[in-house]
Tab-separated table of C-alpha atoms and ligand atoms in Angstrom:
chain	number	residue	atom	x	y	z
U	5	MET	CA	207.754	33.417	-127.834
U	6	SER	CA	208.006	36.263	-130.282
U	7	ASP	CA	205.877	34.513	-132.885
U	8	GLN	CA	203.007	33.920	-130.477
U	9	TYR	CA	199.749	35.833	-131.016
U	10	LYS	CA	197.604	34.951	-128.018
U	11	PHE	CA	198.513	34.733	-124.352
U	12	LEU	CA	195.829	32.760	-122.515
U	13	LEU	CA	195.557	32.211	-118.817
U	14	ASP	CA	194.034	29.149	-117.206
U	15	GLU	CA	190.943	29.754	-115.008
U	16	SER	CA	193.092	28.995	-111.982
U	17	LYS	CA	195.010	32.241	-112.750
U	18	LEU	CA	191.918	34.394	-112.382
U	19	PRO	CA	192.884	36.920	-109.677
U	20	LYS	CA	191.593	36.122	-106.171
U	21	ALA	CA	191.663	39.689	-105.003
U	22	TRP	CA	191.137	43.187	-106.412
U	23	TYR	CA	193.909	45.705	-106.150
U	24	ASN	CA	193.044	48.892	-104.209
U	25	ILE	CA	195.248	51.760	-105.365
U	26	ASN	CA	194.196	53.804	-102.281
U	27	ALA	CA	196.882	51.812	-100.437
U	28	ASP	CA	199.617	53.217	-102.716
U	29	LEU	CA	198.299	56.635	-103.830
U	30	PRO	CA	201.096	59.210	-103.679
U	31	VAL	CA	198.630	61.889	-102.507
U	32	PRO	CA	196.009	61.560	-99.752
U	33	PRO	CA	192.420	61.221	-101.052
U	34	GLU	CA	190.250	64.372	-100.933
U	35	PRO	CA	187.059	64.288	-98.876
U	36	VAL	CA	183.717	63.419	-100.504
U	37	LEU	CA	181.112	66.084	-99.744
U	38	ASN	CA	177.391	65.964	-99.057
U	39	PRO	CA	175.678	67.751	-102.000
U	40	GLN	CA	173.269	69.632	-99.727
U	41	THR	CA	175.566	70.777	-96.901
U	42	LEU	CA	178.937	70.608	-98.795
U	43	GLU	CA	180.350	69.096	-95.564
U	44	PRO	CA	182.218	65.769	-95.587
U	45	ILE	CA	179.772	62.978	-96.305
U	46	THR	CA	178.639	60.429	-93.707
U	47	PRO	CA	178.182	56.713	-94.364
U	48	ASP	CA	174.521	57.319	-93.445
U	49	PHE	CA	174.027	59.559	-96.486
U	50	LEU	CA	175.759	57.045	-98.763
U	51	SER	CA	173.853	54.081	-97.291
U	52	VAL	CA	170.618	55.399	-98.827
U	53	LEU	CA	172.211	54.679	-102.212
U	54	PHE	CA	174.707	51.828	-101.606
U	55	PRO	CA	175.035	48.742	-99.404
U	56	MET	CA	177.551	49.132	-96.550
U	57	SER	CA	179.945	46.551	-98.103
U	58	LEU	CA	180.431	48.755	-101.156
U	59	ILE	CA	180.733	51.935	-99.013
U	60	MET	CA	183.501	50.240	-97.040
U	61	GLN	CA	185.285	49.351	-100.313
U	62	GLU	CA	184.888	52.981	-101.444
U	63	ILE	CA	186.901	54.256	-98.471
U	64	SER	CA	189.106	51.218	-97.816
U	65	THR	CA	192.891	51.597	-97.766
U	66	GLU	CA	193.566	47.791	-97.707
U	67	ARG	CA	195.825	46.932	-100.635
U	68	TYR	CA	193.943	43.779	-101.629
U	69	ILE	CA	190.254	42.985	-101.238
U	70	GLU	CA	189.191	39.387	-101.730
U	71	ILE	CA	186.855	38.603	-104.591
U	72	PRO	CA	183.877	36.573	-103.240
U	73	GLU	CA	183.643	33.042	-104.698
U	74	PRO	CA	180.156	33.533	-106.255
U	75	VAL	CA	181.605	36.529	-108.113
U	76	ARG	CA	184.634	34.572	-109.287
U	77	ASP	CA	182.341	31.780	-110.448
U	78	ILE	CA	180.476	34.229	-112.720
U	79	TYR	CA	183.722	35.893	-113.873
U	80	LYS	CA	184.783	32.432	-115.109
U	81	LEU	CA	182.087	32.612	-117.813
U	82	TRP	CA	184.532	34.839	-119.735
U	83	ARG	CA	187.626	35.435	-117.598
U	84	PRO	CA	190.600	35.406	-117.800
U	85	THR	CA	190.242	37.376	-121.025
U	86	PRO	CA	192.743	36.949	-123.871
U	87	PHE	CA	195.815	39.125	-124.409
U	88	PHE	CA	197.178	39.541	-127.910
U	89	ARG	CA	200.410	40.567	-129.564
U	90	ALA	CA	199.247	42.680	-132.528
U	91	HIS	CA	201.741	41.251	-134.990
U	92	ARG	CA	199.584	42.115	-137.998
U	93	LEU	CA	199.092	45.712	-136.864
U	94	GLU	CA	202.830	46.075	-136.278
U	95	ARG	CA	203.474	44.893	-139.834
U	96	ALA	CA	200.739	47.167	-141.247
U	97	LEU	CA	202.420	50.145	-139.496
U	98	ASP	CA	205.889	48.865	-140.329
U	99	THR	CA	206.967	49.667	-136.774
U	100	PRO	CA	209.674	48.111	-134.608
U	101	ALA	CA	207.423	48.670	-131.586
U	102	HIS	CA	205.863	45.626	-129.888
U	103	ILE	CA	202.126	46.280	-129.651
U	104	TYR	CA	199.889	44.224	-127.336
U	105	TYR	CA	196.226	44.550	-126.363
U	106	LYS	CA	193.997	43.144	-123.677
U	107	TYR	CA	190.571	42.234	-125.042
U	108	GLU	CA	187.553	42.769	-122.755
U	109	GLY	CA	185.109	42.443	-125.632
U	110	VAL	CA	184.767	38.697	-124.998
U	111	SER	CA	182.502	39.291	-122.003
U	112	PRO	CA	178.887	38.190	-122.693
U	113	VAL	CA	177.729	41.789	-123.222
U	114	GLY	CA	180.917	42.811	-125.076
U	115	SER	CA	182.729	45.180	-122.713
U	116	HIS	CA	184.587	45.395	-119.395
U	117	LYS	CA	181.448	46.576	-117.562
U	118	PRO	CA	180.367	43.182	-116.117
U	119	ASN	CA	183.593	43.116	-114.055
U	120	THR	CA	181.903	45.555	-111.647
U	121	ALA	CA	178.234	44.833	-112.461
U	122	VAL	CA	178.544	41.326	-111.077
U	123	PRO	CA	180.073	42.198	-107.696
U	124	GLN	CA	177.746	45.198	-107.315
U	125	ALA	CA	174.693	42.975	-107.834
U	126	PHE	CA	176.228	40.372	-105.513
U	127	TYR	CA	176.834	42.767	-102.602
U	128	ASN	CA	173.366	44.348	-102.956
U	129	LYS	CA	171.725	40.942	-103.008
U	130	GLU	CA	173.728	39.943	-99.927
U	131	ALA	CA	172.463	43.125	-98.181
U	132	GLY	CA	168.833	42.150	-98.866
U	133	VAL	CA	168.207	44.811	-101.535
U	134	LYS	CA	165.260	43.945	-103.801
U	135	ALA	CA	166.001	46.052	-106.890
U	136	LEU	CA	168.683	48.336	-108.374
U	137	THR	CA	168.308	51.504	-110.323
U	138	THR	CA	170.867	52.875	-112.734
U	139	GLU	CA	171.438	55.119	-115.734
U	140	THR	CA	172.942	54.150	-119.076
U	141	GLY	CA	174.190	56.198	-121.986
U	142	ALA	CA	174.804	54.050	-125.043
U	143	GLY	CA	173.531	51.021	-123.162
U	144	GLN	CA	176.737	49.151	-122.334
U	145	TRP	CA	176.411	49.627	-118.558
U	146	GLY	CA	172.694	48.909	-118.653
U	147	SER	CA	173.371	45.606	-120.514
U	148	ALA	CA	176.024	44.545	-118.026
U	149	LEU	CA	173.984	45.338	-114.917
U	150	ALA	CA	170.863	43.693	-116.422
U	151	MET	CA	172.870	40.486	-116.957
U	152	ALA	CA	174.277	40.640	-113.394
U	153	CYS	CA	170.901	41.362	-111.744
U	154	ASN	CA	169.399	38.499	-113.714
U	155	PHE	CA	172.099	36.116	-112.419
U	156	PHE	CA	171.321	37.106	-108.815
U	157	GLY	CA	167.519	37.266	-109.230
U	158	MET	CA	167.170	41.022	-108.650
U	159	ASP	CA	164.937	43.608	-110.392
U	160	LEU	CA	166.549	46.507	-112.289
U	161	GLU	CA	165.280	49.865	-113.510
U	162	VAL	CA	167.436	51.494	-116.186
U	163	TYR	CA	167.205	55.204	-117.014
U	164	MET	CA	168.583	55.384	-120.568
U	165	VAL	CA	169.517	58.709	-122.169
U	166	LYS	CA	166.614	59.433	-124.557
U	167	THR	CA	168.647	59.978	-127.714
U	168	SER	CA	170.343	56.578	-127.265
U	169	TYR	CA	167.017	54.946	-126.358
U	170	ASN	CA	165.628	56.068	-129.691
U	171	MET	CA	168.719	55.703	-131.840
U	172	LYS	CA	170.300	52.529	-130.381
U	173	PRO	CA	167.459	50.078	-129.876
U	174	TYR	CA	169.659	47.003	-129.827
U	175	ARG	CA	171.295	47.560	-126.467
U	176	ARG	CA	167.879	48.443	-125.032
U	177	ILE	CA	166.614	45.063	-126.265
U	178	VAL	CA	169.647	43.352	-124.683
U	179	ILE	CA	168.684	44.967	-121.365
U	180	GLU	CA	165.060	43.923	-121.778
U	181	SER	CA	166.092	40.402	-122.754
U	182	PHE	CA	167.668	40.015	-119.284
U	183	GLY	CA	164.345	41.026	-117.774
U	184	ALA	CA	165.157	44.644	-116.733
U	185	GLU	CA	162.894	47.678	-117.285
U	186	VAL	CA	164.244	50.529	-119.455
U	187	TYR	CA	162.942	54.083	-119.484
U	188	ALA	CA	163.852	56.930	-121.841
U	189	SER	CA	165.282	59.690	-119.646
U	190	PRO	CA	164.148	62.372	-118.949
U	191	THR	CA	161.006	60.456	-117.848
U	192	ASP	CA	157.828	61.533	-116.083
U	193	ARG	CA	158.549	58.928	-113.400
U	194	THR	CA	160.686	61.222	-111.230
U	195	GLU	CA	160.296	64.725	-109.827
U	196	TYR	CA	163.550	65.740	-111.504
U	197	GLY	CA	162.593	64.215	-114.876
U	198	ARG	CA	159.258	66.041	-114.756
U	199	SER	CA	160.990	69.343	-113.967
U	200	VAL	CA	163.326	68.872	-116.942
U	201	LEU	CA	160.435	68.030	-119.275
U	202	ALA	CA	158.406	71.019	-118.035
U	203	GLN	CA	161.225	73.328	-119.124
U	204	ASP	CA	161.821	71.534	-122.421
U	205	PRO	CA	159.554	68.689	-123.536
U	206	THR	CA	162.030	67.779	-126.310
U	207	ASN	CA	165.092	67.510	-123.971
U	208	PRO	CA	167.225	64.711	-125.487
U	209	GLY	CA	168.607	63.697	-122.092
U	210	SER	CA	172.157	63.354	-120.809
U	211	LEU	CA	174.061	61.040	-118.500
U	212	GLY	CA	173.915	63.682	-115.756
U	213	ILE	CA	170.100	63.819	-115.953
U	214	ALA	CA	169.703	60.054	-116.099
U	215	ILE	CA	171.938	59.672	-113.010
U	216	SER	CA	169.727	62.170	-111.170
U	217	GLU	CA	166.603	60.170	-112.007
U	218	ALA	CA	168.104	56.850	-110.982
U	219	VAL	CA	169.432	58.322	-107.737
U	220	GLU	CA	166.053	59.909	-106.935
U	221	VAL	CA	164.185	56.618	-107.416
U	222	ALA	CA	166.579	54.784	-105.099
U	223	ALA	CA	166.619	57.583	-102.488
U	224	LYS	CA	162.796	57.632	-102.288
U	225	SER	CA	162.312	53.859	-102.197
U	226	GLY	CA	162.495	53.513	-98.400
U	227	GLY	CA	165.471	51.139	-98.646
U	228	GLN	CA	163.876	48.724	-101.151
U	229	LYS	CA	165.980	49.925	-104.081
U	230	LYS	CA	169.624	50.935	-104.232
U	231	TYR	CA	171.514	52.787	-106.893
U	232	SER	CA	174.370	51.355	-108.936
U	233	LEU	CA	176.980	53.337	-110.873
U	234	GLY	CA	179.101	51.816	-113.683
U	235	SER	CA	182.171	54.087	-113.427
U	236	VAL	CA	183.857	56.952	-111.602
U	237	LEU	CA	183.638	55.643	-108.007
U	238	ASN	CA	186.615	53.998	-106.250
U	239	HIS	CA	184.860	50.635	-105.743
U	240	VAL	CA	184.053	50.450	-109.478
U	241	LEU	CA	187.669	51.011	-110.452
U	242	LEU	CA	188.655	48.497	-107.788
U	243	HIS	CA	186.516	45.763	-109.310
U	244	GLN	CA	188.008	46.457	-112.757
U	245	THR	CA	191.579	45.711	-111.546
U	246	VAL	CA	191.140	42.073	-112.532
U	247	ILE	CA	192.017	43.390	-116.023
U	248	GLY	CA	195.471	44.786	-115.235
U	249	GLN	CA	196.350	41.959	-112.849
U	250	GLU	CA	195.727	39.460	-115.637
U	251	VAL	CA	197.777	41.549	-118.112
U	252	LEU	CA	200.773	41.527	-115.733
U	253	GLN	CA	200.696	37.683	-115.808
U	254	GLN	CA	200.161	37.597	-119.579
U	255	LEU	CA	203.089	39.962	-120.237
U	256	GLU	CA	205.218	37.666	-118.144
U	257	MET	CA	204.236	34.783	-120.416
U	258	ALA	CA	205.278	37.019	-123.355
U	259	GLY	CA	208.570	37.802	-121.603
U	260	GLU	CA	208.025	41.552	-121.813
U	261	TYR	CA	207.330	44.588	-119.618
U	262	PRO	CA	205.569	47.660	-121.041
U	263	ASP	CA	207.199	50.991	-121.737
U	264	MET	CA	203.743	52.440	-122.077
U	265	VAL	CA	200.162	51.456	-121.173
U	266	ILE	CA	197.160	53.217	-122.725
U	267	ALA	CA	193.406	53.099	-122.098
U	268	CYS	CA	190.436	55.329	-122.894
U	269	THR	CA	188.735	57.361	-120.171
U	270	GLY	CA	185.069	58.280	-119.816
U	271	GLY	CA	184.593	57.977	-116.066
U	272	GLY	CA	187.909	56.142	-115.636
U	273	SER	CA	186.885	52.535	-114.875
U	274	ASN	CA	188.465	50.569	-117.734
U	275	PHE	CA	191.478	52.847	-117.499
U	276	GLY	CA	191.845	52.391	-113.760
U	277	GLY	CA	191.247	48.648	-113.894
U	278	PHE	CA	193.842	48.217	-116.618
U	279	ALA	CA	196.478	50.746	-115.501
U	280	PHE	CA	196.383	50.725	-111.663
U	281	PRO	CA	198.329	47.446	-111.317
U	282	PHE	CA	201.049	48.987	-113.507
U	283	LEU	CA	201.014	52.147	-111.424
U	284	GLN	CA	201.433	49.912	-108.348
U	285	GLN	CA	204.625	48.568	-110.013
U	286	ASN	CA	205.761	52.165	-110.692
U	287	PHE	CA	205.043	53.282	-107.100
U	288	THR	CA	206.384	50.264	-105.192
U	289	ASN	CA	208.615	48.278	-107.535
U	290	GLY	CA	210.815	50.843	-109.318
U	291	LYS	CA	209.123	50.438	-112.705
U	292	LYS	CA	208.855	53.403	-115.012
U	293	THR	CA	205.997	52.644	-117.329
U	294	GLN	CA	204.412	55.659	-119.038
U	295	VAL	CA	200.688	55.588	-118.311
U	296	ILE	CA	198.386	57.360	-120.766
U	297	ALA	CA	194.662	58.171	-120.512
U	298	ALA	CA	193.018	58.841	-123.902
U	299	GLU	CA	189.850	60.968	-123.930
U	300	PRO	CA	187.686	62.601	-126.614
U	301	ALA	CA	188.581	66.130	-127.710
U	302	ALA	CA	184.848	66.918	-127.567
U	303	SER	CA	184.508	65.948	-123.875
U	304	PRO	CA	188.000	66.681	-122.570
U	305	SER	CA	187.632	66.580	-118.800
U	306	LEU	CA	191.299	65.619	-118.091
U	307	THR	CA	193.020	67.818	-120.661
U	308	LYS	CA	190.775	70.895	-120.563
U	309	GLY	CA	188.733	70.503	-117.391
U	310	THR	CA	189.437	72.041	-114.011
U	311	TYR	CA	190.598	69.929	-111.031
U	312	THR	CA	188.062	71.044	-108.421
U	313	PHE	CA	185.019	70.022	-106.417
U	314	ASP	CA	181.868	69.397	-108.479
U	315	TYR	CA	178.618	67.476	-108.342
U	316	GLY	CA	178.479	64.016	-109.926
U	317	ASP	CA	175.115	64.686	-111.576
U	318	THR	CA	173.054	67.498	-113.112
U	319	ALA	CA	170.424	67.753	-110.369
U	320	GLN	CA	173.071	68.118	-107.628
U	321	MET	CA	171.838	65.052	-105.729
U	322	ALA	CA	174.961	62.911	-106.108
U	323	PRO	CA	177.997	63.512	-103.877
U	324	VAL	CA	180.410	66.330	-104.549
U	325	VAL	CA	183.937	65.097	-105.282
U	326	LYS	CA	187.251	66.639	-106.309
U	327	MET	CA	187.845	65.697	-109.943
U	328	HIS	CA	188.662	67.045	-113.353
U	329	THR	CA	185.336	68.463	-114.512
U	330	LEU	CA	183.811	70.406	-117.332
U	331	GLY	CA	180.980	71.463	-115.073
U	332	HIS	CA	178.007	69.308	-114.019
U	333	THR	CA	175.615	71.301	-116.242
U	334	PHE	CA	177.787	70.749	-119.353
U	335	ILE	CA	176.282	68.461	-121.941
U	336	PRO	CA	179.022	67.162	-124.240
U	337	PRO	CA	178.522	67.090	-128.068
U	338	GLU	CA	176.899	63.976	-129.489
U	339	ILE	CA	180.086	62.068	-130.315
U	340	HIS	CA	179.748	58.383	-131.172
U	341	ALA	CA	181.871	57.257	-128.228
U	342	GLY	CA	178.804	57.651	-125.987
U	343	GLY	CA	180.574	55.977	-123.086
U	344	LEU	CA	183.077	58.850	-122.888
U	345	ARG	CA	180.474	61.670	-122.645
U	346	TYR	CA	180.641	62.457	-118.951
U	347	HIS	CA	181.384	65.903	-117.475
U	348	GLY	CA	183.660	64.582	-114.710
U	349	MET	CA	186.262	61.905	-114.078
U	350	SER	CA	187.117	59.374	-111.386
U	351	PRO	CA	188.611	61.215	-108.354
U	352	GLN	CA	191.446	58.620	-108.233
U	353	VAL	CA	192.339	59.104	-111.911
U	354	SER	CA	192.017	62.878	-111.527
U	355	ALA	CA	194.397	62.918	-108.542
U	356	LEU	CA	196.921	60.793	-110.455
U	357	VAL	CA	196.803	63.078	-113.513
U	358	ASN	CA	197.100	66.135	-111.233
U	359	ASN	CA	200.113	64.576	-109.528
U	360	GLY	CA	201.819	63.804	-112.858
U	361	ASP	CA	201.661	59.987	-112.525
U	362	VAL	CA	199.271	59.667	-115.480
U	363	GLU	CA	199.463	61.609	-118.734
U	364	ALA	CA	196.217	62.573	-120.498
U	365	ARG	CA	195.742	63.025	-124.225
U	366	ALA	CA	192.697	64.192	-126.195
U	367	VAL	CA	191.857	62.589	-129.522
U	368	LYS	CA	189.514	63.906	-132.240
U	369	GLN	CA	186.610	61.805	-133.416
U	370	MET	CA	187.808	61.494	-137.052
U	371	ASP	CA	191.246	60.308	-135.902
U	372	THR	CA	189.625	57.654	-133.691
U	373	PHE	CA	187.681	56.078	-136.526
U	374	LYS	CA	190.675	56.218	-138.853
U	375	ALA	CA	192.681	54.331	-136.229
U	376	ALA	CA	189.779	51.905	-135.644
U	377	LEU	CA	189.725	50.823	-139.265
U	378	THR	CA	193.516	50.462	-139.404
U	379	PHE	CA	193.257	48.223	-136.350
U	380	ALA	CA	190.248	46.260	-137.615
U	381	ARG	CA	191.762	45.639	-141.009
U	382	ALA	CA	194.936	44.299	-139.415
U	383	GLU	CA	193.561	42.396	-136.398
U	384	GLY	CA	190.026	41.543	-137.484
U	385	ILE	CA	188.194	43.044	-134.459
U	386	ILE	CA	185.920	46.019	-134.931
U	387	PRO	CA	186.413	48.024	-131.732
U	388	ALA	CA	183.774	50.002	-129.775
U	389	PRO	CA	184.082	53.768	-130.466
U	390	GLU	CA	185.442	54.330	-126.971
U	391	PRO	CA	188.675	52.232	-127.084
U	392	THR	CA	189.426	53.673	-130.543
U	393	HIS	CA	190.804	56.640	-128.554
U	394	ALA	CA	193.372	54.309	-126.953
U	395	ILE	CA	194.116	52.669	-130.321
U	396	ALA	CA	194.737	56.068	-131.934
U	397	VAL	CA	197.301	56.939	-129.240
U	398	ALA	CA	198.898	53.490	-129.516
U	399	ILE	CA	199.256	53.817	-133.299
U	400	GLU	CA	200.638	57.336	-132.970
U	401	GLU	CA	203.234	56.080	-130.529
U	402	ALA	CA	204.117	53.074	-132.717
U	403	LEU	CA	204.651	55.396	-135.670
U	404	LYS	CA	206.987	57.508	-133.513
U	405	CYS	CA	208.977	54.323	-132.898
U	406	LYS	CA	209.184	53.812	-136.638
U	407	GLU	CA	210.852	57.260	-136.882
U	408	SER	CA	213.182	56.688	-133.929
U	409	GLY	CA	213.813	52.965	-134.472
U	410	GLU	CA	212.868	52.250	-130.852
U	411	GLU	CA	211.398	48.805	-130.000
U	412	LYS	CA	209.033	50.121	-127.321
U	413	VAL	CA	206.526	47.769	-125.760
U	414	ILE	CA	203.116	49.432	-126.111
U	415	VAL	CA	200.089	47.849	-124.394
U	416	PHE	CA	196.521	49.115	-124.650
U	417	ASN	CA	193.136	48.016	-123.376
U	418	LEU	CA	190.575	47.054	-125.997
U	419	CYS	CA	187.660	47.398	-123.591
U	420	GLY	CA	184.839	46.447	-125.909
U	421	HIS	CA	183.768	45.394	-129.370
U	422	GLY	CA	181.797	47.616	-131.718
U	423	HIS	CA	179.183	45.220	-132.945
U	424	PHE	CA	176.322	47.371	-131.710
U	425	ASP	CA	177.950	50.519	-133.087
U	426	MET	CA	177.545	49.871	-136.807
U	427	ALA	CA	175.603	53.142	-137.308
U	428	SER	CA	178.780	54.988	-136.197
U	429	TYR	CA	180.934	53.053	-138.639
U	430	GLU	CA	178.380	53.568	-141.380
U	431	ALA	CA	178.469	57.337	-140.779
U	432	TYR	CA	182.263	57.307	-140.903
U	433	LEU	CA	182.404	55.160	-144.057
U	434	LYS	CA	179.895	57.448	-145.791
U	435	GLY	CA	181.966	60.490	-144.902
U	436	GLN	CA	179.281	61.867	-142.597
U	437	LEU	CA	181.312	62.103	-139.353
U	438	VAL	CA	182.770	65.364	-138.245
U	439	ASP	CA	185.202	66.619	-135.578
U	440	TYR	CA	183.603	68.732	-132.934
U	441	GLU	CA	185.292	71.937	-131.914
U	442	TYR	CA	186.276	72.095	-128.275
U	443	PRO	CA	183.082	73.574	-126.785
U	444	GLN	CA	184.868	76.356	-124.940
U	445	GLU	CA	181.967	78.686	-124.315
U	446	ALA	CA	179.582	75.977	-123.108
U	447	ILE	CA	182.261	74.740	-120.706
U	448	ALA	CA	183.018	78.255	-119.475
U	449	GLU	CA	179.317	78.737	-118.803
U	450	ALA	CA	179.062	75.386	-116.996
U	451	MET	CA	182.020	76.298	-114.794
U	452	THR	CA	180.041	79.167	-113.329
U	453	HIS	CA	177.710	76.613	-111.656
U	454	LEU	CA	180.351	74.829	-109.574
U	455	PRO	CA	179.517	74.350	-105.861
U	456	LYS	CA	180.928	77.104	-103.661
U	457	ILE	CA	183.109	75.343	-101.150
U	458	GLY	CA	183.763	77.524	-98.068
G	28	PLP	C1	181.353	52.471	-120.569
G	28	PLP	C2	182.481	52.283	-121.505
G	28	PLP	C3	183.570	53.102	-121.529
G	28	PLP	C4	183.742	54.322	-120.651
G	28	PLP	O1	183.738	54.097	-119.304
G	28	PLP	P1	185.028	54.021	-118.434
G	28	PLP	O2	184.492	53.991	-117.048
G	28	PLP	O3	185.826	55.249	-118.655
G	28	PLP	O4	185.760	52.779	-118.805
G	28	PLP	C5	184.587	52.837	-122.410
G	28	PLP	N1	184.537	51.817	-123.238
G	28	PLP	C6	183.496	50.955	-123.250
G	28	PLP	C7	183.525	49.810	-124.211
G	28	PLP	C8	182.430	51.133	-122.388
G	28	PLP	O5	181.411	50.287	-122.368
């Protein structure tokens, strides 16, 4: 087996259920709070934004939740995804480590995001919802949800961060090709967008602002439209666990078990989906895999943020949750890994980091692109700027093995390809990229706006 490169699963091996880590969390979940009253939230409040089936998944403690057949049928367009032994990268690094990666870039829109976009569209359709609203940063989430809504015959409004809308037209065109509407946020379509523009007509937008706009449109639609979020929430991470469950089977084919699993974290969804099935093995089956979350040094919620209650969005309309946060008013520097520019983090991932079950590492932008090219030149895949954070940590660990002579098994999640990110690579190749300093003062300022919980 050791000369094999690809580990491919038959469609019959596609998981039949998602794994819910709430069943095995070593610490009880913290309450989710209503943003107006700061009291524990009621399903009524959430049902303005989400269908009841997704709300029930959000709070469920059942270990496995069955994947509906119509969702599995669509998953089969690209799942199970391939798993690779990075033989050529190992040789390039001259390391005794065994490096493997799961590749989610084979989905039709090129990332892991459809794993949750498809079930979210399905459950909303089933609940009779006519249209969804959402935000998107670089456009990966918008592309995935546009594809999913198109499959289920639903309308979609996407609030896209204005800088990305202007600088990354290709993902916007992908979204439009699937029939969705895209607006450059802040827009004049919402009360909140208008208030932002009144203060600063040139506001470039942020994920927090775009979330506020999409939430407002759904909340004021009288039940016609619901809101969909591509990361952070428990049900989103739940849907992504098809990734890790497949990897467990593929590692078995390879005859190995990982010493270390690594994924990048923006809101935590590809990380959770990839790593939670391994944490399950750690919690319930005596395994001792080291689990590492890799985040950008410029938006370091896990390594430099505070574990506390904060709003999910800038306008304080989204629920208040306990998470690692840089402050909901903080706008991270314009790094190229747009998908990792969020002020907060999944409450589940935050709790696991706080409890010491997951280790977090921050990686600087220049180091991520250096690692990306080392990987691309060995394996032939140009990664999205987000998973380059995981690649940088994997390479660093493989080089440590070279020093120590250890044959560690290192597995990372390559959650998307970088084919729409050529401008980032061009900037790096031309020597125009920079490292951002940790924005200490801006974060300290943002931390003064946390909700005051009694
Ligand atoms: C959206 C995105 C991310 C960040 O989101 P997570 O929820 O942290 O996974 C990372 N990588 C890619 C390719 C993305 O599209």
